[in-house]
XYZ file of C-alpha atoms in Angstrom:
418
model
C -0.105 0.009 -0.018
C 1.433 3.287 -0.923
C 1.047 6.360 1.133
C 0.123 9.908 -0.045
C 1.409 13.201 1.276
C 0.369 16.748 1.063
C 1.497 19.779 2.728
C -1.262 22.397 3.227
C -0.764 26.256 2.496
C -0.366 26.964 6.056
C 2.208 24.347 6.697
C 0.266 21.444 8.012
C 1.484 18.145 6.747
C -1.201 15.341 5.794
C -0.065 11.823 5.152
C -2.484 8.787 4.678
C -2.644 5.405 3.608
C -5.985 3.938 2.275
C -7.319 0.610 3.391
C -10.816 0.299 1.531
C -11.547 -3.103 2.808
C -11.797 -2.186 6.571
C -14.495 0.061 8.272
C -12.238 1.876 10.531
C -9.888 4.785 10.537
C -7.128 5.649 12.738
C -6.083 9.129 12.742
C -3.423 11.036 14.845
C -2.459 14.597 15.131
C 1.543 14.508 15.685
C 3.282 17.311 17.160
C 6.885 17.748 16.581
C 7.684 18.570 20.280
C 8.724 16.236 23.077
C 10.682 16.394 26.522
C 13.830 16.837 24.895
C 12.641 20.369 23.551
C 12.073 21.401 27.188
C 14.008 23.988 29.067
C 15.352 22.898 32.547
C 12.429 24.650 34.300
C 9.945 23.073 31.894
C 10.727 19.331 32.542
C 7.431 17.359 32.192
C 5.581 20.376 30.582
C 5.280 18.534 27.290
C 3.585 15.759 28.983
C 1.456 17.858 31.258
C 0.284 19.434 27.943
C -0.875 16.257 26.684
C -3.225 16.000 29.687
C -4.457 19.405 29.530
C -5.529 19.020 25.846
C -8.369 16.913 26.997
C -9.516 19.289 29.474
C -11.706 21.374 27.414
C -12.162 24.383 25.035
C -14.037 27.629 25.149
C -17.104 25.718 23.791
C -16.701 22.470 25.714
C -15.761 21.174 29.101
C -13.334 18.181 29.683
C -16.620 16.149 30.608
C -18.157 17.427 27.369
C -14.998 16.336 25.129
C -14.970 12.973 26.660
C -18.677 12.365 26.108
C -18.284 13.672 22.444
C -15.843 10.861 21.574
C -17.952 8.401 23.434
C -21.066 9.472 21.552
C -19.483 8.869 18.270
C -18.118 5.402 19.308
C -14.630 6.587 18.858
C -11.475 5.462 21.026
C -9.259 8.447 21.878
C -5.901 8.875 23.665
C -2.463 10.288 23.423
C 1.035 9.832 24.218
C 4.178 11.772 24.822
C 7.598 10.655 23.808
C 10.992 12.533 24.269
C 10.699 13.705 20.505
C 6.980 14.045 19.657
C 3.462 13.976 21.127
C 0.416 12.363 19.470
C -3.104 12.763 19.970
C -5.162 10.080 18.233
C -8.568 8.638 17.608
C -9.983 5.307 16.055
C -13.233 5.331 14.812
C -15.800 3.902 12.281
C -15.151 5.506 8.878
C -18.748 7.023 8.672
C -17.700 9.347 11.617
C -14.769 10.934 9.850
C -16.691 14.403 9.520
C -17.319 14.487 13.309
C -14.076 13.089 14.741
C -11.778 15.350 12.811
C -13.122 18.703 13.847
C -13.379 17.427 17.537
C -9.881 16.269 17.533
C -8.765 19.713 15.815
C -10.755 21.786 18.277
C -9.129 19.779 21.295
C -5.607 20.555 20.443
C -5.888 23.947 18.699
C -8.504 25.597 21.012
C -7.575 24.261 24.591
C -8.497 26.532 27.300
C -6.071 25.732 30.173
C -8.621 26.723 32.743
C -7.145 27.263 36.179
C -9.400 24.855 37.862
C -8.454 22.133 35.312
C -4.912 22.694 35.690
C -5.224 22.370 39.594
C -6.787 19.078 39.299
C -4.473 17.771 36.553
C -1.303 18.565 38.306
C -2.358 16.301 41.149
C -3.179 13.556 38.382
C 0.278 13.729 36.738
C 1.938 13.711 40.399
C 0.048 10.350 40.938
C 1.368 9.245 37.639
C 5.111 10.092 38.520
C 4.519 8.304 41.934
C 3.300 5.219 40.352
C 6.253 5.292 37.911
C 8.492 5.608 40.923
C 6.811 2.857 42.685
C 7.656 0.272 39.833
C 11.243 -0.401 40.038
C 11.412 -2.182 36.527
C 10.171 1.321 35.180
C 12.269 3.486 37.320
C 15.550 1.732 36.661
C 15.198 2.810 33.100
C 14.893 6.430 34.039
C 17.977 6.048 36.085
C 19.832 4.333 33.322
C 18.848 7.234 30.842
C 19.826 9.858 33.250
C 23.348 8.120 33.515
C 23.826 7.813 29.954
C 22.858 11.238 29.222
C 23.088 13.393 32.262
C 23.458 16.758 30.511
C 20.882 16.549 27.968
C 17.158 16.699 28.255
C 16.915 13.235 26.326
C 18.143 11.969 29.755
C 15.133 13.379 31.774
C 12.057 11.610 32.441
C 9.198 12.283 30.137
C 6.924 12.896 33.168
C 9.089 15.601 34.893
C 9.403 15.991 38.434
C 6.825 16.672 41.271
C 8.093 20.034 42.142
C 8.088 21.401 38.595
C 4.573 19.770 37.940
C 3.156 21.269 40.829
C 4.077 24.643 39.839
C 2.541 24.687 36.289
C -0.136 27.255 35.672
C -2.096 28.783 32.899
C 0.606 31.043 31.505
C 3.211 28.264 31.255
C 0.842 26.067 29.329
C -0.462 28.941 27.027
C 3.273 29.917 26.337
C 4.181 26.631 25.464
C 1.159 26.119 23.256
C 2.095 29.137 21.573
C 5.798 28.149 20.893
C 5.125 24.648 19.516
C 1.358 24.093 18.593
C 1.294 25.480 15.298
C 1.065 24.471 11.669
C 4.526 23.865 10.900
C 5.038 21.495 13.801
C 1.963 19.422 12.995
C 1.533 16.095 10.898
C -2.068 14.775 10.621
C -1.603 11.046 9.847
C -4.521 8.865 8.948
C -5.142 5.268 7.927
C -8.069 3.293 7.034
C -11.224 3.547 4.672
C -10.696 7.102 3.394
C -9.838 9.045 0.240
C -6.565 11.317 0.572
C -7.765 14.131 -1.489
C -10.995 14.179 0.369
C -9.111 13.913 3.726
C -6.917 17.009 2.790
C -10.002 19.030 2.342
C -11.498 18.355 5.426
C -8.408 18.773 7.518
C -7.989 22.053 5.663
C -11.187 23.131 6.820
C -10.811 21.855 10.259
C -7.593 23.442 10.837
C -8.118 26.782 9.141
C -7.653 28.640 12.287
C -4.502 26.907 13.478
C -1.636 29.302 14.381
C 0.973 29.489 11.485
C 4.581 28.689 12.371
C 7.641 26.856 11.147
C 8.833 23.423 11.876
C 11.084 23.130 15.054
C 14.767 22.987 14.348
C 16.658 21.072 17.018
C 20.321 21.297 18.072
C 22.141 18.363 17.680
C 22.385 16.262 21.023
C 25.935 16.230 22.285
C 26.894 14.225 25.595
C 30.398 14.056 26.923
C 29.594 13.275 30.667
C 28.334 9.810 30.515
C 28.132 8.308 33.914
C 28.996 4.597 34.193
C 26.759 3.569 37.250
C 23.624 4.718 38.953
C 22.389 2.783 42.026
C 19.338 2.962 44.274
C 18.989 0.977 47.440
C 15.359 -0.295 48.059
C 13.894 -3.158 49.914
C 12.843 -5.094 46.831
C 12.445 -8.823 46.230
C 14.360 -8.337 42.941
C 17.220 -6.500 41.730
C 16.335 -4.584 38.580
C 19.200 -4.080 36.242
C 19.879 -1.989 33.030
C 23.031 -2.461 31.223
C 23.696 -0.811 28.007
C 25.640 1.669 25.610
C 25.363 4.510 23.320
C 23.680 3.551 19.888
C 23.177 4.887 16.537
C 20.509 7.437 15.625
C 17.331 6.833 13.937
C 17.796 6.008 10.035
C 21.448 4.889 10.334
C 22.479 2.462 7.594
C 23.328 -0.441 10.157
C 19.699 -0.319 11.684
C 18.667 -3.501 9.989
C 21.751 -5.457 11.300
C 21.189 -3.601 14.859
C 17.689 -4.657 15.141
C 18.541 -8.190 14.309
C 21.280 -7.943 16.997
C 18.881 -6.975 19.664
C 16.464 -9.755 18.643
C 19.271 -12.351 18.592
C 20.448 -11.268 22.115
C 16.979 -10.741 23.921
C 14.205 -10.315 21.680
C 12.141 -13.669 21.860
C 11.942 -16.935 24.021
C 14.624 -18.427 21.601
C 17.065 -15.675 22.006
C 20.370 -15.906 23.769
C 19.794 -14.224 26.899
C 16.381 -15.841 27.494
C 17.915 -19.115 27.002
C 21.140 -18.528 28.991
C 19.904 -16.421 31.778
C 16.314 -17.792 32.343
C 15.982 -21.245 30.696
C 19.413 -22.757 31.465
C 20.041 -21.181 34.841
C 16.813 -19.978 36.137
C 18.093 -16.569 37.246
C 15.200 -14.424 35.972
C 11.841 -14.472 34.782
C 12.253 -11.362 32.589
C 15.339 -10.670 30.617
C 15.470 -8.739 27.280
C 17.463 -6.612 24.931
C 16.273 -3.598 22.980
C 17.268 -0.222 21.735
C 15.567 3.265 21.379
C 16.674 5.699 18.763
C 16.328 9.391 18.339
C 17.045 12.011 15.811
C 20.767 12.399 16.545
C 21.686 9.342 19.039
C 20.285 6.167 20.494
C 20.666 3.812 23.395
C 21.074 0.059 23.560
C 20.047 -1.986 26.617
C 19.717 -5.310 28.355
C 17.095 -5.430 31.177
C 17.111 -8.058 33.596
C 15.148 -8.714 36.991
C 16.571 -11.155 39.151
C 16.839 -12.073 42.881
C 19.424 -10.113 44.462
C 21.510 -13.213 45.267
C 21.546 -13.944 41.465
C 22.482 -10.348 40.339
C 26.196 -11.101 40.060
C 25.810 -14.400 38.114
C 23.147 -12.998 35.855
C 25.195 -9.942 34.932
C 28.279 -12.205 34.333
C 26.340 -14.020 31.803
C 24.883 -10.926 29.994
C 28.482 -9.558 29.696
C 29.744 -12.922 28.497
C 27.030 -12.910 25.817
C 27.683 -9.483 24.725
C 31.427 -10.159 24.366
C 30.755 -13.452 22.376
C 28.502 -11.871 19.796
C 30.928 -9.078 19.246
C 33.981 -11.509 18.922
C 31.873 -14.330 16.924
C 29.297 -13.827 14.299
C 26.015 -15.399 15.191
C 24.831 -18.527 13.236
C 22.918 -17.884 10.107
C 20.099 -19.826 11.627
C 19.942 -17.362 14.512
C 19.864 -14.478 12.005
C 17.075 -16.300 9.978
C 14.998 -17.012 12.939
C 15.276 -13.592 14.405
C 14.721 -11.984 11.049
C 11.511 -13.913 10.838
C 10.495 -12.610 14.171
C 10.835 -9.057 13.062
C 9.215 -9.583 9.767
C 6.309 -11.420 11.301
C 5.734 -8.457 13.301
C 5.766 -5.956 10.291
C 3.493 -8.190 8.624
C 1.083 -8.375 11.279
C 1.195 -4.650 11.771
C -0.029 -3.821 8.313
C -3.344 -5.404 9.213
C -3.903 -2.875 11.899
C -4.933 0.792 11.081
C -3.539 1.744 14.354
C -0.009 0.282 13.823
C 0.259 1.665 10.290
C -0.916 5.243 11.340
C 1.684 5.311 14.175
C 4.416 4.075 11.728
C 3.440 6.648 9.077
C 3.045 9.684 11.672
C 6.259 8.946 13.600
C 8.349 8.797 10.563
C 7.002 11.759 8.827
C 7.177 13.777 12.495
C 10.944 12.610 12.758
C 11.824 13.464 8.987
C 12.360 9.861 8.109
C 11.737 8.347 4.695
C 8.578 6.355 4.433
C 9.393 2.782 3.189
C 7.171 0.013 2.334
C 7.013 -3.115 4.574
C 7.910 -5.262 1.615
C 11.073 -3.270 1.245
C 11.852 -3.420 4.806
C 11.596 -7.226 4.799
C 13.842 -7.456 1.816
C 16.503 -5.298 3.673
C 16.491 -7.466 6.650
C 16.523 -10.657 4.935
C 19.804 -9.252 3.222
C 21.503 -9.085 6.613
C 24.569 -11.490 6.957
C 25.659 -12.890 10.131
C 29.025 -10.865 9.893
C 27.030 -7.720 9.621
C 25.546 -8.314 13.120
C 28.958 -9.129 14.539
C 30.295 -5.931 13.090
C 27.563 -3.717 14.723
C 28.056 -5.568 18.054
C 31.892 -4.991 17.975
C 31.275 -1.187 17.154
C 28.603 -0.582 19.908
C 28.842 -3.177 22.527
C 32.618 -2.982 23.274
C 32.876 0.567 24.654
C 32.553 1.035 28.312
C 29.214 0.428 29.532
C 26.622 2.507 31.592
C 24.588 0.269 34.196
C 21.617 1.321 36.417
C 20.230 -1.028 39.283
C 17.568 -0.776 41.814
C 18.273 -3.293 44.566
C 18.507 -4.059 48.480
C 22.442 -3.455 47.977
C 24.411 -0.463 48.960
C 25.887 1.161 45.871
C 29.631 -0.173 46.325
C 28.323 -3.624 46.698
C 25.954 -3.360 43.851
C 28.698 -1.894 41.536
C 31.189 -4.870 42.333
C 28.255 -7.376 41.487
C 27.677 -5.815 38.180
C 31.391 -4.863 37.050
C 33.340 -7.604 38.920
């Protein structure tokens, strides 16, 4: 399926894919702003704005916004990442003329009423508290803070309780004025739709949007990486993230890099799952993966294990990372992991939601749109030596580790690094 793209006269980008055999449409409003764009005194404001967009406009209260989506049988939600914010809805195709202006009104004309802000501050602080209470989540925030200690990419998307507690109408309005304009918006839609008609409808719905230019980011630089972060807690498990700086989004080695993550810890047949869990019984959850951003990335291994097993589990992880950097995986491992990734891609094309996210994310990040068939061809062209070369390039530098455990910092460091 080919996608279509139109840039409106006011700068809004519209991208779509038609799936005429389905009855649904998934539509997302993608804003090119994330937590990495926040100033130090704005940490968590991008995410807070995501919440506030659902709290009403001059003509609708928060309750009325929710009731309007429900009355249309539409599923609506949003998410904030480090590089973009997305507001989306999934609905029956015949509701397009109703859902589109509702989404547009919600994000363009949000009121940021003081009474709604006061309530939502408490909601977000509860969200922060929930995250901090989950050590398997919190350890990733610690890891990113150690990997990128001086850059906003290293800060939690949720921000801090202190800053969130201080956000008021003026801060929300100024942030909206700075980032929520036409040049920073991509409207992505997939389903039973016609692109030309969609463009006309978007143009009408967003006729009143503030006009502006796309955000230009300063490339991220990080020269102060911290090797270790530890937090002592009375937990039943030690939660470890062990990782390295990685390539940026769109890098040529991304296909071999994705296969490397899959071979190490992307499925039940992966090396770490087999060695740490199946053969030694040291963990219930162990996995490897990566996140990529516009100018850098991060690779990680996560393991949750009983404190007494932390040293042995980490030793196996270090051994497997060193082994794949030294010896190429077998072609069977490459083939098997390739099929895991390609299977996920093929299953995703059946979902309007998955396709909308892929289309919108790539357009928002300035990445080329690539057909799934071409992606599968690129993955299947990866050789075992390609995987080893990526491992040798990225997994042999000094690591960064973060751990939440019952141990004091020095003891935890010794168990992890030997």
